[in-house]
Coordinates of C-alpha atoms in Angstrom, one line a residue:
M1 CA -82.1 -50.8 38.7
S2 CA -78.7 -49.1 39.0
T3 CA -76.3 -49.2 36.1
I4 CA -72.7 -50.0 36.7
S5 CA -70.2 -47.4 35.5
L6 CA -67.2 -47.7 33.1
E7 CA -64.9 -47.1 36.0
E8 CA -66.3 -50.0 37.9
C9 CA -65.9 -52.2 34.8
E10 CA -62.2 -51.3 34.7
S11 CA -61.8 -52.0 38.4
L12 CA -62.9 -55.6 38.0
D13 CA -60.0 -58.1 38.8
A14 CA -60.6 -60.7 36.2
P15 CA -59.9 -59.5 32.6
S16 CA -62.6 -61.7 31.2
S17 CA -65.2 -60.1 33.7
S18 CA -64.0 -56.7 32.8
C19 CA -64.4 -57.3 29.1
Q20 CA -67.9 -58.8 29.5
C21 CA -68.8 -55.8 31.6
Y22 CA -67.8 -53.4 28.7
A23 CA -69.7 -55.6 26.3
D24 CA -72.9 -55.4 28.4
L25 CA -72.6 -51.7 29.3
C26 CA -71.5 -49.9 26.1
P27 CA -74.8 -50.4 24.2
L28 CA -76.7 -49.2 27.3
L29 CA -74.7 -46.0 27.8
Y30 CA -74.4 -44.8 24.2
N31 CA -76.9 -44.4 21.4
S32 CA -74.7 -43.2 18.6
T33 CA -72.5 -45.5 16.6
A34 CA -69.4 -43.4 17.1
E35 CA -69.8 -43.3 20.9
R36 CA -70.5 -47.1 21.1
E37 CA -67.4 -47.8 19.0
A38 CA -65.3 -45.6 21.2
C39 CA -66.6 -47.4 24.2
F40 CA -65.8 -50.8 22.7
M41 CA -62.2 -49.7 21.9
Q42 CA -60.9 -51.1 25.1
P43 CA -57.7 -53.2 25.4
C44 CA -59.8 -56.4 26.0
F45 CA -61.4 -55.9 22.6
I46 CA -58.9 -54.3 20.3
S47 CA -55.8 -52.1 20.9
K48 CA -54.6 -49.2 18.8
R49 CA -51.2 -50.8 18.2
A50 CA -50.5 -54.3 17.0
L51 CA -47.6 -54.9 19.4
E52 CA -45.9 -53.3 22.4
E53 CA -43.9 -50.1 21.4
P54 CA -40.4 -51.5 21.9
A55 CA -41.1 -54.5 19.6
L56 CA -43.0 -52.3 17.2
I57 CA -40.0 -49.9 16.9
Q58 CA -37.7 -52.8 16.1
I59 CA -40.0 -54.2 13.4
T60 CA -40.4 -50.7 11.9
I61 CA -36.7 -50.3 11.7
L62 CA -36.4 -53.6 9.9
Y63 CA -39.2 -52.6 7.5
V64 CA -37.6 -49.3 6.7
L65 CA -34.2 -51.1 5.9
I66 CA -36.1 -53.7 3.8
F67 CA -37.9 -50.9 1.9
I68 CA -34.6 -49.0 1.1
I69 CA -32.6 -52.0 0.2
G70 CA -35.4 -53.5 -1.8
I71 CA -36.1 -50.4 -3.8
V72 CA -32.5 -49.7 -4.6
G73 CA -31.6 -53.3 -5.3
N74 CA -34.5 -54.1 -7.6
L75 CA -34.2 -50.7 -9.4
I76 CA -30.5 -51.5 -10.1
T77 CA -31.5 -55.0 -11.3
C78 CA -34.0 -53.5 -13.8
I79 CA -31.5 -50.9 -15.0
V80 CA -28.7 -53.4 -15.4
I81 CA -30.9 -55.9 -17.3
R82 CA -32.4 -53.2 -19.6
R83 CA -29.1 -51.3 -20.4
H84 CA -26.3 -53.8 -20.4
P85 CA -25.8 -55.8 -23.7
L86 CA -24.4 -58.7 -21.7
L87 CA -27.8 -59.3 -20.2
Q88 CA -29.9 -58.9 -23.3
T89 CA -31.2 -62.4 -23.2
H90 CA -34.6 -64.1 -22.9
S91 CA -33.6 -65.5 -19.5
S92 CA -33.0 -62.0 -18.2
S93 CA -36.7 -61.2 -18.8
Y94 CA -37.6 -63.6 -16.0
L95 CA -35.3 -61.8 -13.6
L96 CA -36.7 -58.4 -14.7
N97 CA -40.2 -59.7 -14.1
L98 CA -39.3 -60.8 -10.5
A99 CA -37.7 -57.4 -9.9
M100 CA -40.9 -55.6 -11.0
S101 CA -43.0 -57.8 -8.9
D102 CA -40.9 -57.1 -5.9
L103 CA -41.0 -53.3 -6.5
V104 CA -44.8 -53.4 -6.7
T105 CA -44.9 -55.3 -3.4
L106 CA -42.7 -52.8 -1.7
C107 CA -44.3 -49.7 -3.0
V108 CA -48.0 -50.7 -2.5
G109 CA -47.8 -53.0 0.5
L110 CA -45.0 -52.1 2.8
P111 CA -45.9 -48.5 3.7
F112 CA -49.5 -49.5 4.6
E113 CA -48.1 -52.4 6.7
V114 CA -46.0 -50.1 8.8
V115 CA -48.9 -47.7 9.3
M116 CA -51.2 -50.5 10.2
N117 CA -48.9 -51.8 12.8
W118 CA -48.9 -48.4 14.6
N119 CA -52.5 -47.7 14.0
Q120 CA -54.3 -51.1 14.0
Y121 CA -57.8 -49.8 14.7
P122 CA -59.6 -48.0 13.2
W123 CA -58.2 -48.4 9.6
P124 CA -56.8 -44.9 8.8
F125 CA -57.2 -45.1 5.1
P126 CA -60.1 -45.3 2.7
D127 CA -61.6 -48.8 2.6
F128 CA -60.5 -49.4 -1.0
V129 CA -56.9 -49.1 0.0
C130 CA -57.3 -52.2 2.2
N131 CA -58.8 -54.1 -0.7
L132 CA -55.9 -53.0 -3.0
K133 CA -53.4 -54.1 -0.4
G134 CA -54.8 -57.6 -0.3
L135 CA -55.1 -57.7 -4.1
V136 CA -51.5 -56.6 -4.7
A137 CA -50.0 -59.0 -2.1
E138 CA -51.7 -62.0 -3.6
T139 CA -51.0 -60.9 -7.2
T140 CA -47.3 -60.3 -6.7
S141 CA -46.7 -63.6 -4.8
S142 CA -48.5 -65.5 -7.6
V143 CA -46.5 -63.7 -10.3
S144 CA -43.2 -64.6 -8.5
I145 CA -43.9 -68.3 -8.2
L146 CA -45.2 -68.5 -11.8
T147 CA -42.2 -66.7 -13.1
I148 CA -39.8 -69.0 -11.3
L149 CA -41.8 -72.0 -12.6
L150 CA -41.5 -70.8 -16.2
F151 CA -37.8 -70.0 -15.8
C152 CA -37.2 -73.5 -14.3
I153 CA -39.1 -75.2 -17.2
E154 CA -37.0 -73.2 -19.7
R155 CA -33.7 -74.2 -18.0
Y156 CA -34.8 -77.8 -17.8
I157 CA -35.4 -77.9 -21.6
A158 CA -32.2 -76.0 -22.4
V159 CA -30.0 -78.3 -20.2
N160 CA -31.7 -81.7 -20.7
H161 CA -33.1 -81.3 -24.2
P162 CA -31.0 -78.8 -26.1
F163 CA -32.2 -79.6 -29.6
V164 CA -35.8 -79.2 -28.5
F165 CA -34.8 -75.9 -26.9
V166 CA -33.5 -74.7 -30.3
K167 CA -36.8 -75.8 -32.0
L168 CA -38.8 -73.7 -29.5
K169 CA -36.9 -70.5 -30.3
P170 CA -40.0 -68.8 -31.8
I171 CA -41.9 -69.5 -28.6
R172 CA -39.0 -68.3 -26.4
R173 CA -39.0 -65.0 -28.3
Q174 CA -42.5 -64.5 -27.0
V175 CA -41.4 -64.6 -23.4
C176 CA -42.6 -61.0 -22.6
P177 CA -46.2 -61.8 -23.8
I178 CA -46.0 -65.0 -21.7
L179 CA -45.0 -63.0 -18.6
V180 CA -47.8 -60.6 -19.2
V181 CA -50.2 -63.5 -19.2
T182 CA -48.8 -64.5 -15.8
W183 CA -49.7 -61.1 -14.5
L184 CA -53.2 -61.3 -15.9
V185 CA -53.8 -64.8 -14.5
S186 CA -52.5 -63.7 -11.1
I187 CA -54.7 -60.6 -11.0
V188 CA -57.8 -62.6 -11.9
C189 CA -57.1 -65.2 -9.2
A190 CA -56.3 -62.5 -6.7
V191 CA -59.5 -60.5 -7.1
P192 CA -61.5 -62.6 -4.5
F193 CA -58.6 -62.0 -2.0
G194 CA -59.0 -58.2 -2.6
Y195 CA -62.7 -58.6 -1.9
Y196 CA -62.3 -60.4 1.4
H197 CA -59.3 -58.3 2.5
R198 CA -61.3 -55.3 3.7
A199 CA -61.5 -53.1 6.8
D200 CA -63.7 -54.4 9.7
Y201 CA -65.4 -52.2 12.2
I202 CA -66.6 -53.4 15.6
L203 CA -70.2 -52.4 15.3
K204 CA -70.4 -53.2 11.6
S205 CA -69.0 -56.7 11.4
W206 CA -66.7 -58.4 13.8
P207 CA -63.6 -59.7 12.1
G208 CA -63.9 -63.4 11.4
T209 CA -64.1 -66.0 8.6
E210 CA -66.6 -65.9 5.8
D211 CA -67.8 -68.8 3.7
G212 CA -65.4 -68.2 0.8
Q213 CA -62.3 -67.5 2.8
P214 CA -61.2 -71.0 3.8
F215 CA -61.4 -72.2 0.2
L216 CA -59.5 -69.2 -1.1
F217 CA -56.6 -69.6 1.2
H218 CA -56.3 -73.3 0.7
F219 CA -56.5 -72.8 -3.0
S220 CA -53.7 -70.2 -2.9
A221 CA -51.5 -72.5 -0.7
I222 CA -51.9 -75.5 -3.0
V223 CA -52.1 -73.9 -6.6
F224 CA -49.7 -71.0 -6.0
F225 CA -47.2 -72.6 -3.5
L226 CA -47.2 -76.4 -3.0
L227 CA -47.9 -77.5 -6.5
P228 CA -45.5 -75.2 -8.3
L229 CA -42.7 -75.9 -5.8
S230 CA -43.2 -79.6 -6.2
V231 CA -42.9 -79.3 -10.0
I232 CA -39.8 -77.1 -9.6
F233 CA -38.2 -79.5 -7.2
I234 CA -38.7 -82.4 -9.6
L235 CA -37.3 -80.5 -12.6
Y236 CA -34.2 -79.3 -10.6
M237 CA -33.6 -82.9 -9.5
L238 CA -33.6 -83.9 -13.2
I239 CA -31.4 -80.9 -14.1
A240 CA -28.9 -81.6 -11.3
F241 CA -28.7 -85.3 -12.2
H242 CA -28.1 -84.5 -15.9
V243 CA -25.4 -81.9 -15.1
I244 CA -23.6 -84.0 -12.5
T245 CA -23.7 -87.1 -14.7
R246 CA -22.2 -85.2 -17.6
R247 CA -19.5 -83.5 -15.4
K248 CA -18.4 -86.9 -14.2
R249 CA -18.4 -88.5 -17.6
L250 CA -16.6 -85.6 -19.5
R251 CA -14.4 -84.6 -16.6
L252 CA -14.9 -81.0 -17.8
T253 CA -12.1 -79.9 -20.0
R254 CA -12.0 -76.3 -21.2
A255 CA -13.9 -77.2 -24.3
D256 CA -16.7 -78.7 -22.1
S257 CA -17.1 -75.6 -20.0
T258 CA -20.7 -75.4 -21.1
E259 CA -21.6 -78.0 -18.5
E260 CA -19.9 -75.8 -15.9
A261 CA -22.2 -72.9 -17.0
H262 CA -25.3 -75.1 -16.7
F263 CA -24.1 -76.1 -13.2
R264 CA -23.8 -72.4 -12.2
V265 CA -27.3 -71.6 -13.6
T266 CA -28.7 -74.6 -11.5
I267 CA -27.0 -73.2 -8.4
I268 CA -28.4 -69.7 -8.7
L269 CA -31.9 -70.8 -9.6
S270 CA -31.9 -73.3 -6.8
S271 CA -30.9 -70.4 -4.4
I272 CA -33.9 -68.4 -5.7
V273 CA -36.3 -71.3 -5.2
C274 CA -35.0 -72.0 -1.6
A275 CA -35.2 -68.3 -0.7
F276 CA -38.8 -68.2 -2.0
F277 CA -39.7 -71.3 0.0
V278 CA -38.2 -70.0 3.2
C279 CA -39.8 -66.6 2.9
Y280 CA -43.3 -67.7 1.8
L281 CA -43.8 -70.9 3.8
P282 CA -44.7 -69.1 7.1
Y283 CA -46.9 -66.7 5.1
Q284 CA -48.9 -69.5 3.6
A285 CA -48.9 -71.7 6.8
Q286 CA -50.2 -68.8 9.0
R287 CA -53.1 -68.1 6.7
V288 CA -54.2 -71.7 6.7
M289 CA -53.6 -72.2 10.4
F290 CA -56.1 -69.4 11.1
F291 CA -59.1 -71.5 10.2
Y292 CA -58.1 -74.5 12.4
L293 CA -57.3 -72.7 15.7
D294 CA -59.6 -72.0 18.6
P295 CA -59.5 -68.2 19.2
D296 CA -59.1 -68.9 22.9
S297 CA -56.3 -71.4 22.6
S298 CA -52.6 -70.8 23.3
L299 CA -51.9 -71.8 19.7
S300 CA -54.0 -68.9 18.5
Q301 CA -51.8 -66.5 20.4
L302 CA -48.8 -68.2 18.8
N303 CA -50.4 -67.7 15.4
Q304 CA -50.5 -64.0 16.1
Y305 CA -46.7 -63.9 16.5
I306 CA -46.3 -66.1 13.4
Y307 CA -48.4 -63.4 11.6
F308 CA -45.7 -60.8 12.3
I309 CA -42.8 -63.1 11.5
S310 CA -44.5 -64.2 8.2
G311 CA -45.1 -60.6 7.3
L312 CA -41.5 -59.8 7.8
L313 CA -40.3 -62.7 5.7
F314 CA -42.9 -61.9 3.0
Y315 CA -41.2 -58.5 2.5
L316 CA -37.7 -59.8 3.1
A317 CA -38.2 -61.9 0.0
T318 CA -38.2 -58.7 -2.1
I319 CA -34.5 -58.0 -1.3
V320 CA -33.1 -61.5 -1.6
N321 CA -33.0 -61.9 -5.4
P322 CA -30.8 -58.9 -6.2
I323 CA -28.3 -60.0 -3.4
L324 CA -28.3 -63.6 -4.8
Y325 CA -27.6 -62.4 -8.4
N326 CA -24.6 -60.5 -7.3
L327 CA -23.3 -63.2 -5.0
V328 CA -23.5 -66.1 -7.4
S329 CA -23.3 -64.6 -10.9
S330 CA -19.9 -63.1 -11.9
R331 CA -21.5 -62.0 -15.1
F332 CA -24.2 -60.1 -13.3
R333 CA -21.7 -58.5 -11.0
K334 CA -19.6 -57.3 -13.9
A335 CA -22.7 -55.9 -15.7
S336 CA -23.8 -54.1 -12.5
K337 CA -20.4 -52.5 -12.0
E338 CA -20.3 -51.3 -15.6
V339 CA -23.8 -49.8 -15.6
L340 CA -23.3 -48.1 -12.2
L341 CA -20.1 -46.7 -13.5
L342 CA -21.9 -45.5 -16.6
I343 CA -24.6 -43.8 -14.5
C344 CA -22.0 -42.2 -12.1
I345 CA -19.6 -40.7 -14.6
G346 CA -22.0 -40.2 -17.5
R347 CA -20.3 -42.5 -20.0
R348 CA -22.2 -43.3 -23.3
E349 CA -24.0 -46.6 -23.5
G350 CA -21.8 -47.5 -26.5
S351 CA -18.8 -47.8 -24.2
L352 CA -20.3 -50.7 -22.4
S353 CA -18.7 -54.1 -23.0
P354 CA -19.9 -55.8 -26.2
S355 CA -22.5 -58.5 -26.0
R356 CA -20.8 -61.9 -25.2
K357 CA -23.9 -63.5 -26.7
T358 CA -23.3 -61.9 -30.1
T359 CA -19.5 -62.6 -30.1
N360 CA -19.9 -66.2 -29.2
T361 CA -22.7 -66.8 -31.6
M362 CA -20.3 -65.6 -34.5
K363 CA -17.6 -67.9 -33.1
C364 CA -20.1 -70.8 -33.0
A365 CA -21.0 -70.3 -36.6
V366 CA -17.4 -70.4 -37.7
K367 CA -16.7 -73.5 -35.6
Y368 CA -19.7 -75.3 -37.0
T369 CA -18.4 -74.5 -40.6
I370 CA -14.9 -75.7 -40.1
A371 CA -15.6 -78.6 -37.7
S372 CA -18.9 -80.0 -38.8
K373 CA -18.1 -83.3 -36.9
H374 CA -19.2 -81.7 -33.7
P375 CA -22.5 -79.8 -34.3
Q376 CA -24.0 -80.8 -31.0
R377 CA -21.1 -79.3 -29.0
C378 CA -21.3 -76.1 -31.0
L379 CA -25.1 -76.0 -30.5
V380 CA -24.8 -76.5 -26.7
K381 CA -22.1 -73.8 -26.6
H382 CA -24.5 -71.4 -28.2
L383 CA -27.2 -72.3 -25.7
S384 CA -24.9 -71.6 -22.7
D385 CA -24.2 -68.1 -24.0
S386 CA -27.9 -67.2 -23.7
T387 CA -27.7 -67.6 -19.9
I388 CA -27.3 -64.8 -17.4
I389 CA -24.4 -66.4 -15.5

C-alpha cells in the first residue's frame, strides 16, 4: 500500500481534505514527538502568528502606546497621591490601589500578550509564565472592581448618611488593610484561573474546555462583574437622586457648595464605572461565549475577532483612570502640576501647597464654636474636604 506524500496533501484543492490528509499522514511518517508536532504545525491546524502581519503590526503599535501611557500615567498618579498633602485622604487610597492594579496588569500581562500574538505556537516561555499571566489578569480585574465597589459604598454613606460616615471614622482609617484583603480575596479566587490558563501542545492535549472551566468563567462574570456593577449602579442612582434633590432645594449658594463637591465626586466616579464597564464587558462576554459556540460556526470565527478587541480594551482600561482624574478633577490637576514641578526643578516637599483638608478642618472647628446653630452644615463641610475633587 503506497503512502501519500506531504506535498500531495498540500496540493489537495479542498482545505478540509488537505487538513484531514495531514492528520492521517503525520503519525505514519514520524515517530518522534518533535517531528510529529512539526508536521502538525500546518496552517490548517495552527499558525505561528495570531493575525495577518499588517493587522498584527497595528495592534502591536497600539499595545506599545498603551504600555507607555499606562506606565507613565499610573506612576504619576501614585507619586502625586503619595507626595502631595492635598491628596492625603482616605479616598485617595482607592485611587492609589487602582493605579497599582493597573501597573501590575501592564508589567506582567501586556509584554507577554504582544509576544504571544507574534509567536502564537509553540509557547515561547516556561509553562509557569502562562499560569502567572492568567492568575495576574484575573486578580487585577477583580481588585479593580472590588476597589470601585468599596469606593462607591464609602461615597454613598458620606453623601446620603453623613452622620453615620463620621461614626465610621475608625473603620475608614483601616482602608489600607481593607484594600489588602481585596488583593488576598482576588488572588485566592484567581488561583483556579491560573491553573487552567496553561500552555497547550498539539500532541499533549488539544486546546479545549475542561470540566471546571465553564463554572469558573461564569462565576467570574457574575461575582466579579455583573453583581458588583449592579450594586454600584443602584448606589449611584441613590447618590445622584440625593445630590440633585438637595441642589434643587437649596439652589446652591456659596455656603452650600458642599453639594456641588458631592456632585463632582459623583461625576468622576460615574466616569470610572462607565469606563470599567465598557472596557471589561467584551472581555467577560467573549470568555462566556466560548462555551456556547460551535467551533465550526461563523459565530466562532467572530468570537476570535472579539477576543482581540476585548484584549485591547482590557489593557486600554489601564490608561483611562489617570486621564479621567485630570480631566474631571481640578484638585488632582493642581496637585499633579505641583508634584511634577517639584520633580523637575528639585524643590523641597515643604514648598508644596498646604493641605486644604487641614486648613478647612480648623475653619470648621471655629465655625462650630461660634455658630453652634448649624452643626450639620459644618459637619458636611468637613466631609466634603476629605474628597479628592
